[in-house]
């Protein structure tokens, strides 16, 4: 099943989506309630062309939980300026983004150019938690996953470094494009998905989720050993190699760029980049 949040005739709704028929079926609840209670159909099927897709979840219960340096090749590309920092982490690196930075498909990423000249993209697989999770094991982690979607962990590299903690440079408004919809876990083999990211026509990132350093079950087991995750929480699982700061010289985002992220089975997320 694929779930989307959208606007139809001025009203924000959630519904199921059929990419083949290009239709959406409105549901009675918002996305967080659907995740907890399941779908209750309401209203006629609509053509996809009659709605505007929004971020599938704009208001998760917590900050969006993120994983740093979770692909070997990405670890190498961001560590060339810090030789001591290039060892494989012994434990997952967790940080968060403020949920207020979430935007949806086709919404512009507005560059805060007065604040940063080094704004970067990070294509990532996002996991949606399906029910309250505490002290779960790797072997039963799958029971707690509602589904998956695409995310772009947009980052102001200069702000990220300036403040030492990554939170601010990762949480600027518009810095988490998500979507275009959620695909439920039963339809996805999350451990072998191909992530691709293009900036304009150029393929910058391409990797399989099979090459994560810490698997999704390992990440969820680690997170929930002492901390509760709730239905609707979002965990983004790290980006593969090919980010702008990995190039020499670096290639940061600029006004007029267009970012297209494709993850097999999950769709395509496109966001234009606009100068402030
Ligand atoms: Mg990231």
Coordinates of C-alpha atoms and ligand atoms in Angstrom, one line a residue:
X1 CA 0.0 0.0 0.0
X2 CA 1.1 3.5 -0.7
X3 CA 0.0 6.4 1.5
X4 CA 0.2 10.1 0.6
X5 CA -0.8 13.4 2.2
X6 CA -2.2 15.9 -0.2
X7 CA -4.3 19.0 -0.7
X8 CA -7.6 18.7 -2.6
X9 CA -9.8 21.8 -3.1
X10 CA -8.1 23.6 -0.2
X11 CA -8.5 20.7 2.2
X12 CA -5.5 18.7 3.6
X13 CA -6.2 14.9 3.4
X14 CA -4.4 11.6 3.6
X15 CA -5.1 8.7 1.4
X16 CA -4.0 5.7 -0.5
X17 CA -2.3 6.2 -3.8
X18 CA -2.2 4.0 -6.9
X19 CA 0.7 5.1 -9.2
X20 CA -0.5 2.8 -12.0
X21 CA -4.0 4.2 -12.2
X22 CA -2.7 7.7 -11.2
X23 CA -5.4 8.0 -8.5
X24 CA -5.7 8.8 -4.8
X25 CA -8.4 7.5 -2.4
X26 CA -9.0 9.9 0.5
X27 CA -9.2 8.4 4.0
X28 CA -11.0 9.6 7.1
X29 CA -7.8 10.3 9.2
X30 CA -4.6 12.1 9.0
X31 CA -1.4 10.1 8.4
X32 CA -0.4 9.7 12.1
X33 CA -3.8 8.3 12.9
X34 CA -3.8 6.0 9.9
X35 CA -0.4 4.6 11.1
X36 CA -2.0 3.8 14.4
X37 CA -5.5 2.7 13.5
X38 CA -5.3 1.6 9.8
X39 CA -7.2 3.1 6.8
X40 CA -10.9 4.1 6.9
X41 CA -12.0 5.0 3.3
X42 CA -13.9 8.2 2.8
X43 CA -14.8 10.1 -0.3
X44 CA -14.5 9.3 -4.0
X45 CA -11.3 8.2 -5.8
X46 CA -9.6 11.3 -7.2
X47 CA -7.2 11.6 -10.1
X48 CA -3.7 12.3 -8.9
X49 CA -3.6 15.3 -11.2
X50 CA -6.4 16.9 -9.1
X51 CA -4.3 17.0 -5.9
X52 CA -1.1 18.5 -4.7
X53 CA 1.1 16.1 -2.8
X54 CA 2.6 17.3 0.5
X55 CA 5.1 15.8 2.9
X56 CA 3.6 12.4 4.0
X57 CA 4.3 13.2 7.6
X58 CA 4.8 16.9 8.6
X59 CA 4.5 16.5 12.3
X60 CA 6.2 13.3 13.7
X61 CA 6.0 12.9 17.4
X62 CA 9.7 13.7 17.8
X63 CA 12.5 15.4 16.0
X64 CA 13.5 13.5 12.9
X65 CA 16.2 11.0 14.0
X66 CA 19.2 10.8 11.7
X67 CA 22.2 8.6 11.3
X68 CA 25.6 9.9 10.4
X69 CA 28.4 8.1 8.4
X70 CA 26.4 4.9 7.7
X71 CA 28.0 4.1 4.4
X72 CA 31.7 3.3 4.0
X73 CA 32.3 5.2 0.8
X74 CA 30.6 8.3 2.3
X75 CA 32.7 8.0 5.4
X76 CA 35.8 8.2 3.2
X77 CA 34.6 11.2 1.2
X78 CA 33.8 13.4 4.2
X79 CA 36.8 12.4 6.2
X80 CA 39.6 13.5 3.8
X81 CA 39.9 16.8 5.7
X82 CA 40.0 15.1 9.1
X83 CA 42.2 12.0 8.8
X84 CA 41.5 11.0 12.4
X85 CA 37.8 10.9 11.7
X86 CA 37.9 8.3 9.0
X87 CA 37.6 5.2 11.1
X88 CA 34.4 3.1 10.9
X89 CA 32.3 4.1 13.9
X90 CA 32.0 1.4 16.6
X91 CA 28.4 2.5 17.4
X92 CA 25.8 4.3 15.2
X93 CA 26.1 8.1 15.1
X94 CA 22.7 9.6 16.0
X95 CA 21.6 13.2 15.7
X96 CA 18.3 14.9 14.9
X97 CA 16.7 17.5 12.6
X98 CA 13.9 19.7 13.8
X99 CA 10.7 18.5 12.3
X100 CA 9.9 22.1 11.3
X101 CA 12.3 21.7 8.4
X102 CA 10.2 19.0 6.7
X103 CA 8.9 19.9 3.2
X104 CA 7.2 17.8 0.5
X105 CA 7.7 16.8 -3.1
X106 CA 8.3 19.6 -5.6
X107 CA 8.5 22.3 -2.8
X108 CA 11.5 24.5 -3.3
X109 CA 14.6 24.2 -1.1
X110 CA 15.2 27.9 -0.4
X111 CA 18.9 28.5 0.1
X112 CA 19.5 30.8 3.2
X113 CA 22.4 32.5 1.3
X114 CA 23.0 35.1 4.0
X115 CA 23.7 32.3 6.5
X116 CA 25.4 29.7 4.4
X117 CA 27.4 29.4 1.2
X118 CA 27.9 25.6 1.5
X119 CA 24.5 23.9 1.2
X120 CA 24.6 20.2 0.4
X121 CA 22.2 17.4 -0.5
X122 CA 22.1 13.9 1.1
X123 CA 19.8 11.3 -0.5
X124 CA 18.5 8.8 2.2
X125 CA 16.1 6.0 2.9
X126 CA 13.6 7.1 5.6
X127 CA 12.0 4.5 8.0
X128 CA 8.5 5.2 9.4
X129 CA 7.9 3.7 12.8
X130 CA 4.5 1.9 13.0
X131 CA 3.9 1.5 16.8
X132 CA 5.4 2.4 20.1
X133 CA 8.9 0.8 20.3
X134 CA 11.0 0.3 23.4
X135 CA 13.8 -2.3 24.0
X136 CA 13.1 -4.1 20.7
X137 CA 15.5 -6.7 19.3
X138 CA 17.1 -6.8 15.8
X139 CA 15.1 -10.0 15.1
X140 CA 11.7 -8.4 15.8
X141 CA 12.5 -4.8 14.5
X142 CA 10.5 -5.4 11.3
X143 CA 7.2 -5.6 13.4
X144 CA 7.7 -1.9 14.3
X145 CA 8.2 -0.5 10.8
X146 CA 5.2 1.0 9.1
X147 CA 6.9 1.8 5.9
X148 CA 9.5 3.7 4.0
X149 CA 9.9 6.9 1.9
X150 CA 12.6 9.0 0.4
X151 CA 14.3 11.9 2.3
X152 CA 16.9 14.5 1.5
X153 CA 19.0 15.5 4.5
X154 CA 19.9 19.0 3.2
X155 CA 22.8 20.4 5.2
X156 CA 24.6 23.8 5.6
X157 CA 28.1 22.4 5.9
X158 CA 29.6 25.7 7.2
X159 CA 26.8 26.1 9.8
X160 CA 27.2 22.4 10.7
X161 CA 30.9 22.8 11.4
X162 CA 30.7 26.3 13.1
X163 CA 28.5 25.1 15.9
X164 CA 30.2 21.7 16.4
X165 CA 26.9 20.0 17.1
X166 CA 25.2 19.3 13.8
X167 CA 21.6 20.2 14.8
X168 CA 21.4 23.8 13.5
X169 CA 23.1 23.3 10.2
X170 CA 20.8 20.3 9.5
X171 CA 17.5 22.0 10.7
X172 CA 17.2 25.2 8.7
X173 CA 13.7 25.7 7.2
X174 CA 13.1 23.5 4.2
X175 CA 16.1 21.3 4.9
X176 CA 14.2 18.0 4.9
X177 CA 12.3 17.2 1.6
X178 CA 10.4 13.9 2.0
X179 CA 8.0 11.9 -0.1
X180 CA 6.6 11.5 -2.6
X181 CA 4.6 9.0 -0.6
X182 CA 5.0 6.2 2.0
X183 CA 5.3 2.6 0.8
X184 CA 4.3 0.1 3.5
X185 CA 6.9 -2.3 4.7
X186 CA 5.2 -5.4 3.2
X187 CA 6.0 -4.1 -0.3
X188 CA 9.6 -3.2 0.3
X189 CA 12.9 -5.2 0.7
X190 CA 14.6 -2.3 2.5
X191 CA 17.9 -4.1 2.7
X192 CA 18.5 -4.1 -1.1
X193 CA 17.2 -0.8 -2.5
X194 CA 19.1 1.3 -5.0
X195 CA 19.4 5.0 -4.0
X196 CA 20.2 7.4 -6.8
X197 CA 20.5 11.2 -6.7
X198 CA 20.8 13.6 -9.6
X199 CA 21.7 17.2 -9.4
X200 CA 20.3 18.6 -12.6
X201 CA 21.1 15.9 -15.2
X202 CA 24.2 14.6 -13.4
X203 CA 24.1 11.4 -11.4
X204 CA 25.9 12.2 -8.1
X205 CA 24.9 9.4 -5.8
X206 CA 24.3 5.7 -6.5
X207 CA 24.4 2.9 -3.9
X208 CA 22.5 0.0 -2.5
X209 CA 21.1 0.1 1.0
X210 CA 22.8 -3.3 1.4
X211 CA 26.0 -1.4 1.9
X212 CA 24.9 0.4 5.1
X213 CA 27.4 0.0 8.0
X214 CA 24.6 -0.4 10.6
X215 CA 21.4 -2.2 9.3
X216 CA 18.0 -0.9 10.0
X217 CA 17.2 -3.5 12.6
X218 CA 20.5 -2.7 14.3
X219 CA 19.7 1.0 14.3
X220 CA 16.2 0.5 15.8
X221 CA 17.5 -1.9 18.4
X222 CA 20.1 0.6 19.5
X223 CA 17.8 3.6 19.5
X224 CA 15.1 1.8 21.5
X225 CA 17.4 0.4 24.1
X226 CA 16.4 3.1 26.7
X227 CA 14.4 5.5 24.5
X228 CA 10.8 5.1 23.2
X229 CA 10.0 5.7 19.6
X230 CA 6.3 6.4 18.7
X231 CA 4.1 5.6 15.7
X232 CA 4.9 8.1 13.0
X233 CA 8.5 8.8 14.1
X234 CA 10.9 9.1 11.2
X235 CA 14.4 7.7 11.1
X236 CA 16.6 8.6 8.2
X237 CA 19.4 6.1 7.7
X238 CA 22.4 7.9 6.3
X239 CA 23.6 8.9 2.9
X240 CA 25.9 7.1 0.5
X241 CA 28.9 8.7 -1.3
X242 CA 28.5 11.5 -3.8
X243 CA 27.5 14.5 -1.7
X244 CA 28.7 17.9 -2.8
X245 CA 31.4 18.3 -0.1
X246 CA 33.0 15.0 -1.2
X247 CA 34.1 16.6 -4.5
X248 CA 37.4 18.5 -4.8
X249 CA 36.6 21.3 -5.1
X250 CA 33.3 20.9 -3.4
X251 CA 30.1 21.3 -5.4
X252 CA 27.4 22.9 -3.3
X253 CA 23.9 23.7 -4.3
X254 CA 23.0 26.9 -6.2
X255 CA 20.0 28.8 -7.3
X256 CA 18.3 27.0 -10.3
X257 CA 19.5 23.5 -9.4
X258 CA 17.1 20.6 -9.4
X259 CA 17.5 17.6 -7.2
X260 CA 16.0 14.3 -8.2
X261 CA 16.2 11.3 -5.8
X262 CA 15.0 7.9 -6.8
X263 CA 14.9 4.9 -4.6
X264 CA 13.7 1.6 -6.1
X265 CA 10.2 0.7 -5.1
X266 CA 9.7 4.1 -3.4
X267 CA 9.3 6.5 -6.3
X268 CA 11.0 9.7 -7.2
X269 CA 11.4 12.9 -5.1
X270 CA 12.1 16.1 -6.9
X271 CA 12.8 19.5 -5.4
X272 CA 14.0 22.7 -7.1
X273 CA 16.6 24.8 -5.4
X274 CA 15.9 28.5 -5.1
X275 CA 18.2 31.3 -3.9
X276 CA 16.8 33.4 -1.1
Ligands
LIG1 MG1 22.4 12.5 6.5

